[in-house]
């Protein structure tokens, strides 16, 4: 009798592999100079910007990871929105809702931008597999407490993290210039100016559109 060989098959269910091209950490200023209405403008503005079609498409296309930290004075920096995967547009909309309802943790403290960068750099550990790492800093004042922002630049560059910023101009201080000279770092890093908090929603949308689709090398005004 002819015996046929017994064939075995190791069959596995297909798996979906997501290639994250962008890890974006939104760093929101909640220092004492930001009143409750201005805090609400920032969070609502971010949520609206995320719902923008250009931004949402770019986040999904890049299978991005997005998170948020609130920052203020020394030792008061905390990630309040965990890393969230942007697999589809429903994920983007859900994240926008989460940010819109993110409760403010601190008020009436100083502005420690250097420490905000330090905490932000550590926050990227869970998403180290993403191709590009970006910190998006929103602020309305210069650093006046703790370590200087520039002291963090070498570590950020070593970790291949780019820092961009939106300067919310509220007085005669050239905050845009300060951010340009002291805060941003990395390939294509840039600053966008918001002329007061009322201008923030439009400018953060513009910033996220540029930030999520391509890197920009020039200073923006």
mmCIF file of N, CA and C in Angstrom, residues 118-203:
data_model
loop_
_atom_site.group_PDB
_atom_site.id
_atom_site.type_symbol
_atom_site.label_atom_id
_atom_site.label_comp_id
_atom_site.label_asym_id
_atom_site.label_seq_id
_atom_site.Cartn_x
_atom_site.Cartn_y
_atom_site.Cartn_z
ATOM 1 N N UNK A 118 11.792 68.543 30.461
ATOM 2 C CA UNK A 118 12.390 67.372 31.106
ATOM 3 C C UNK A 118 11.359 66.261 31.272
ATOM 4 N N UNK A 119 10.192 66.619 31.774
ATOM 5 C CA UNK A 119 9.118 65.639 31.955
ATOM 6 C C UNK A 119 8.634 65.126 30.600
ATOM 7 N N UNK A 120 8.521 66.030 29.639
ATOM 8 C CA UNK A 120 8.054 65.636 28.311
ATOM 9 C C UNK A 120 9.000 64.636 27.661
ATOM 10 N N UNK A 121 10.295 64.856 27.801
ATOM 11 C CA UNK A 121 11.260 63.926 27.201
ATOM 12 C C UNK A 121 11.064 62.516 27.759
ATOM 13 N N UNK A 122 10.880 62.406 29.063
ATOM 14 C CA UNK A 122 10.685 61.086 29.684
ATOM 15 C C UNK A 122 9.392 60.429 29.222
ATOM 16 N N UNK A 123 8.415 61.236 28.861
ATOM 17 C CA UNK A 123 7.108 60.694 28.486
ATOM 18 C C UNK A 123 7.136 59.912 27.180
ATOM 19 N N UNK A 124 8.186 60.071 26.383
ATOM 20 C CA UNK A 124 8.242 59.402 25.083
ATOM 21 C C UNK A 124 8.677 57.941 25.155
ATOM 22 N N UNK A 125 9.084 57.470 26.316
ATOM 23 C CA UNK A 125 9.565 56.088 26.439
ATOM 24 C C UNK A 125 8.562 55.064 25.900
ATOM 25 N N UNK A 126 7.270 55.154 26.226
ATOM 26 C CA UNK A 126 6.327 54.146 25.725
ATOM 27 C C UNK A 126 6.104 54.176 24.213
ATOM 28 N N UNK A 127 6.491 55.272 23.554
ATOM 29 C CA UNK A 127 6.268 55.382 22.096
ATOM 30 C C UNK A 127 7.589 55.560 21.360
ATOM 31 N N UNK A 128 8.624 54.959 21.890
ATOM 32 C CA UNK A 128 9.949 55.094 21.277
ATOM 33 C C UNK A 128 10.012 54.480 19.882
ATOM 34 N N UNK A 129 9.048 53.599 19.567
ATOM 35 C CA UNK A 129 9.026 52.940 18.263
ATOM 36 C C UNK A 129 8.551 53.859 17.140
ATOM 37 N N UNK A 130 7.978 55.005 17.464
ATOM 38 C CA UNK A 130 7.516 55.929 16.429
ATOM 39 C C UNK A 130 8.716 56.565 15.724
ATOM 40 N N UNK A 131 8.528 56.900 14.466
ATOM 41 C CA UNK A 131 9.629 57.426 13.664
ATOM 42 C C UNK A 131 10.023 58.830 14.108
ATOM 43 N N UNK A 132 9.039 59.691 14.337
ATOM 44 C CA UNK A 132 9.304 61.093 14.675
ATOM 45 C C UNK A 132 8.666 61.421 16.005
ATOM 46 N N UNK A 133 9.395 62.192 16.829
ATOM 47 C CA UNK A 133 8.928 62.557 18.162
ATOM 48 C C UNK A 133 8.902 64.076 18.277
ATOM 49 N N UNK A 134 7.738 64.635 18.617
ATOM 50 C CA UNK A 134 7.561 66.091 18.628
ATOM 51 C C UNK A 134 6.848 66.520 19.913
ATOM 52 N N UNK A 135 7.392 67.564 20.548
ATOM 53 C CA UNK A 135 6.721 68.230 21.670
ATOM 54 C C UNK A 135 6.154 69.538 21.156
ATOM 55 N N UNK A 136 4.881 69.763 21.394
ATOM 56 C CA UNK A 136 4.181 70.971 20.967
ATOM 57 C C UNK A 136 3.876 71.789 22.224
ATOM 58 N N UNK A 137 4.672 72.827 22.472
ATOM 59 C CA UNK A 137 4.535 73.634 23.695
ATOM 60 C C UNK A 137 3.669 74.854 23.433
ATOM 61 N N UNK A 138 2.637 75.040 24.265
ATOM 62 C CA UNK A 138 1.849 76.272 24.266
ATOM 63 C C UNK A 138 2.219 77.061 25.515
ATOM 64 N N UNK A 139 2.458 78.370 25.373
ATOM 65 C CA UNK A 139 2.795 79.158 26.553
ATOM 66 C C UNK A 139 2.550 80.634 26.349
ATOM 67 N N UNK A 140 2.343 81.359 27.480
ATOM 68 C CA UNK A 140 2.103 82.800 27.391
ATOM 69 C C UNK A 140 3.144 83.604 28.163
ATOM 70 N N UNK A 141 4.265 82.967 28.541
ATOM 71 C CA UNK A 141 5.288 83.702 29.274
ATOM 72 C C UNK A 141 6.629 82.998 29.238
ATOM 73 N N UNK A 142 7.675 83.752 29.601
ATOM 74 C CA UNK A 142 9.014 83.182 29.631
ATOM 75 C C UNK A 142 9.180 82.324 30.870
ATOM 76 N N UNK A 143 10.173 81.457 30.859
ATOM 77 C CA UNK A 143 10.449 80.612 32.022
ATOM 78 C C UNK A 143 10.979 81.477 33.155
ATOM 79 N N UNK A 144 10.392 81.356 34.349
ATOM 80 C CA UNK A 144 10.816 82.171 35.487
ATOM 81 C C UNK A 144 11.061 81.350 36.743
ATOM 82 N N UNK A 145 11.196 80.042 36.574
ATOM 83 C CA UNK A 145 11.448 79.180 37.734
ATOM 84 C C UNK A 145 12.103 77.883 37.248
ATOM 85 N N UNK A 146 12.970 77.322 38.090
ATOM 86 C CA UNK A 146 13.563 76.028 37.765
ATOM 87 C C UNK A 146 14.674 76.124 36.730
ATOM 88 N N UNK A 147 14.966 75.006 36.105
ATOM 89 C CA UNK A 147 16.065 74.925 35.155
ATOM 90 C C UNK A 147 15.736 75.664 33.860
ATOM 91 N N UNK A 148 16.756 76.166 33.215
ATOM 92 C CA UNK A 148 16.556 76.893 31.963
ATOM 93 C C UNK A 148 16.215 75.917 30.828
ATOM 94 N N UNK A 149 15.326 76.305 29.930
ATOM 95 C CA UNK A 149 14.951 75.415 28.822
ATOM 96 C C UNK A 149 16.142 74.935 27.997
ATOM 97 N N UNK A 150 17.116 75.820 27.775
ATOM 98 C CA UNK A 150 18.259 75.450 26.932
ATOM 99 C C UNK A 150 19.060 74.287 27.501
ATOM 100 N N UNK A 151 19.016 74.107 28.831
ATOM 101 C CA UNK A 151 19.778 73.005 29.418
ATOM 102 C C UNK A 151 19.242 71.645 28.988
ATOM 103 N N UNK A 152 18.038 71.609 28.445
ATOM 104 C CA UNK A 152 17.428 70.362 28.013
ATOM 105 C C UNK A 152 17.661 70.054 26.535
ATOM 106 N N UNK A 153 18.208 70.999 25.801
ATOM 107 C CA UNK A 153 18.336 70.830 24.362
ATOM 108 C C UNK A 153 19.227 69.660 23.962
ATOM 109 N N UNK A 154 20.359 69.502 24.614
ATOM 110 C CA UNK A 154 21.274 68.418 24.242
ATOM 111 C C UNK A 154 20.603 67.061 24.422
ATOM 112 N N UNK A 155 19.927 66.873 25.556
ATOM 113 C CA UNK A 155 19.238 65.611 25.815
ATOM 114 C C UNK A 155 18.109 65.361 24.835
ATOM 115 N N UNK A 156 17.390 66.409 24.494
ATOM 116 C CA UNK A 156 16.296 66.275 23.526
ATOM 117 C C UNK A 156 16.824 65.911 22.145
ATOM 118 N N UNK A 157 17.904 66.551 21.741
ATOM 119 C CA UNK A 157 18.484 66.225 20.440
ATOM 120 C C UNK A 157 19.022 64.796 20.430
ATOM 121 N N UNK A 158 19.636 64.376 21.536
ATOM 122 C CA UNK A 158 20.153 63.011 21.620
ATOM 123 C C UNK A 158 19.026 61.996 21.510
ATOM 124 N N UNK A 159 17.864 62.345 22.052
ATOM 125 C CA UNK A 159 16.697 61.461 21.987
ATOM 126 C C UNK A 159 15.913 61.641 20.692
ATOM 127 N N UNK A 160 16.403 62.515 19.810
ATOM 128 C CA UNK A 160 15.763 62.794 18.529
ATOM 129 C C UNK A 160 14.330 63.287 18.709
ATOM 130 N N UNK A 161 14.178 64.223 19.640
ATOM 131 C CA UNK A 161 12.885 64.851 19.909
ATOM 132 C C UNK A 161 12.940 66.304 19.451
ATOM 133 N N UNK A 162 11.986 66.707 18.639
ATOM 134 C CA UNK A 162 11.871 68.089 18.174
ATOM 135 C C UNK A 162 10.889 68.843 19.063
ATOM 136 N N UNK A 163 11.221 70.078 19.395
ATOM 137 C CA UNK A 163 10.335 70.927 20.197
ATOM 138 C C UNK A 163 9.883 72.104 19.341
ATOM 139 N N UNK A 164 8.586 72.206 19.117
ATOM 140 C CA UNK A 164 7.970 73.356 18.464
ATOM 141 C C UNK A 164 7.169 74.125 19.506
ATOM 142 N N UNK A 165 6.753 75.340 19.180
ATOM 143 C CA UNK A 165 6.035 76.139 20.184
ATOM 144 C C UNK A 165 5.033 77.077 19.540
ATOM 145 N N UNK A 166 4.009 77.402 20.338
ATOM 146 C CA UNK A 166 3.099 78.489 19.985
ATOM 147 C C UNK A 166 3.197 79.518 21.098
ATOM 148 N N UNK A 167 3.628 80.725 20.731
ATOM 149 C CA UNK A 167 3.802 81.805 21.695
ATOM 150 C C UNK A 167 2.528 82.637 21.746
ATOM 151 N N UNK A 168 1.895 82.672 22.914
ATOM 152 C CA UNK A 168 0.671 83.451 23.093
ATOM 153 C C UNK A 168 1.083 84.815 23.632
ATOM 154 N N UNK A 169 1.153 85.788 22.751
ATOM 155 C CA UNK A 169 1.623 87.136 23.121
ATOM 156 C C UNK A 169 0.512 87.891 23.852
ATOM 157 N N UNK A 170 0.801 88.308 25.097
ATOM 158 C CA UNK A 170 -0.205 89.016 25.897
ATOM 159 C C UNK A 170 0.291 90.362 26.416
ATOM 160 N N UNK A 171 1.569 90.682 26.195
ATOM 161 C CA UNK A 171 2.120 91.965 26.641
ATOM 162 C C UNK A 171 3.239 92.374 25.686
ATOM 163 N N UNK A 172 4.110 93.296 26.132
ATOM 164 C CA UNK A 172 5.169 93.801 25.254
ATOM 165 C C UNK A 172 6.374 92.874 25.173
ATOM 166 N N UNK A 173 6.365 91.805 25.943
ATOM 167 C CA UNK A 173 7.459 90.838 25.853
ATOM 168 C C UNK A 173 7.452 90.186 24.478
ATOM 169 N N UNK A 174 8.611 90.069 23.883
ATOM 170 C CA UNK A 174 8.707 89.373 22.600
ATOM 171 C C UNK A 174 8.816 87.876 22.894
ATOM 172 N N UNK A 175 7.679 87.271 23.233
ATOM 173 C CA UNK A 175 7.683 85.856 23.609
ATOM 174 C C UNK A 175 8.050 84.976 22.421
ATOM 175 N N UNK A 176 7.626 85.380 21.232
ATOM 176 C CA UNK A 176 7.982 84.617 20.039
ATOM 177 C C UNK A 176 9.499 84.549 19.894
ATOM 178 N N UNK A 177 10.164 85.682 20.070
ATOM 179 C CA UNK A 177 11.621 85.715 19.989
ATOM 180 C C UNK A 177 12.262 84.876 21.081
ATOM 181 N N UNK A 178 11.705 84.958 22.295
ATOM 182 C CA UNK A 178 12.250 84.170 23.411
ATOM 183 C C UNK A 178 12.125 82.673 23.132
ATOM 184 N N UNK A 179 10.968 82.263 22.652
ATOM 185 C CA UNK A 179 10.774 80.850 22.335
ATOM 186 C C UNK A 179 11.711 80.417 21.202
ATOM 187 N N UNK A 180 11.873 81.307 20.234
ATOM 188 C CA UNK A 180 12.738 80.978 19.100
ATOM 189 C C UNK A 180 14.178 80.779 19.562
ATOM 190 N N UNK A 181 14.632 81.601 20.497
ATOM 191 C CA UNK A 181 16.021 81.546 20.953
ATOM 192 C C UNK A 181 16.260 80.528 22.063
ATOM 193 N N UNK A 182 15.263 80.255 22.882
ATOM 194 C CA UNK A 182 15.491 79.473 24.096
ATOM 195 C C UNK A 182 14.719 78.163 24.201
ATOM 196 N N UNK A 183 13.648 78.003 23.453
ATOM 197 C CA UNK A 183 12.778 76.854 23.663
ATOM 198 C C UNK A 183 12.858 75.815 22.558
ATOM 199 N N UNK A 184 12.648 76.228 21.319
ATOM 200 C CA UNK A 184 12.552 75.232 20.250
ATOM 201 C C UNK A 184 13.908 74.608 19.947
ATOM 202 N N UNK A 185 13.878 73.373 19.479
ATOM 203 C CA UNK A 185 15.111 72.684 19.114
ATOM 204 C C UNK A 185 14.772 71.494 18.222
ATOM 205 N N UNK A 186 15.741 71.066 17.439
ATOM 206 C CA UNK A 186 15.545 69.907 16.586
ATOM 207 C C UNK A 186 15.332 70.278 15.133
ATOM 208 N N UNK A 187 15.423 69.304 14.233
ATOM 209 C CA UNK A 187 15.266 69.555 12.795
ATOM 210 C C UNK A 187 13.902 70.154 12.464
ATOM 211 N N UNK A 188 13.915 71.270 11.762
ATOM 212 C CA UNK A 188 12.661 71.884 11.339
ATOM 213 C C UNK A 188 11.862 72.530 12.445
ATOM 214 N N UNK A 189 12.446 72.754 13.620
ATOM 215 C CA UNK A 189 11.701 73.340 14.740
ATOM 216 C C UNK A 189 11.211 74.739 14.390
ATOM 217 N N UNK A 190 10.020 75.098 14.883
ATOM 218 C CA UNK A 190 9.444 76.396 14.529
ATOM 219 C C UNK A 190 8.574 76.947 15.649
ATOM 220 N N UNK A 191 8.308 78.247 15.544
ATOM 221 C CA UNK A 191 7.439 78.962 16.478
ATOM 222 C C UNK A 191 6.294 79.594 15.697
ATOM 223 N N UNK A 192 5.086 79.470 16.210
ATOM 224 C CA UNK A 192 3.916 80.172 15.681
ATOM 225 C C UNK A 192 3.477 81.191 16.725
ATOM 226 N N UNK A 193 3.058 82.362 16.289
ATOM 227 C CA UNK A 193 2.609 83.419 17.194
ATOM 228 C C UNK A 193 1.090 83.513 17.222
ATOM 229 N N UNK A 194 0.529 83.546 18.441
ATOM 230 C CA UNK A 194 -0.883 83.859 18.637
ATOM 231 C C UNK A 194 -0.952 85.235 19.296
ATOM 232 N N UNK A 195 -1.633 86.153 18.670
ATOM 233 C CA UNK A 195 -1.742 87.505 19.216
ATOM 234 C C UNK A 195 -2.851 87.548 20.260
ATOM 235 N N UNK A 196 -2.536 87.033 21.442
ATOM 236 C CA UNK A 196 -3.504 86.934 22.525
ATOM 237 C C UNK A 196 -4.213 85.600 22.493
ATOM 238 N N UNK A 197 -4.923 85.299 23.569
ATOM 239 C CA UNK A 197 -5.616 84.012 23.658
ATOM 240 C C UNK A 197 -6.750 83.892 22.652
ATOM 241 N N UNK A 198 -7.368 85.022 22.299
ATOM 242 C CA UNK A 198 -8.458 84.961 21.321
ATOM 243 C C UNK A 198 -7.973 84.428 19.978
ATOM 244 N N UNK A 199 -6.693 84.639 19.689
ATOM 245 C CA UNK A 199 -6.112 84.198 18.424
ATOM 246 C C UNK A 199 -5.593 82.760 18.495
ATOM 247 N N UNK A 200 -5.579 82.201 19.693
ATOM 248 C CA UNK A 200 -4.996 80.864 19.887
ATOM 249 C C UNK A 200 -5.681 79.779 19.058
ATOM 250 N N UNK A 201 -7.016 79.673 19.064
ATOM 251 C CA UNK A 201 -7.639 78.572 18.320
ATOM 252 C C UNK A 201 -7.242 78.524 16.848
ATOM 253 N N UNK A 202 -7.212 79.673 16.185
ATOM 254 C CA UNK A 202 -6.845 79.696 14.768
ATOM 255 C C UNK A 202 -5.386 79.314 14.564
ATOM 256 N N UNK A 203 -4.511 79.818 15.457
ATOM 257 C CA UNK A 203 -3.086 79.571 15.281
ATOM 258 C C UNK A 203 -2.691 78.145 15.672
#
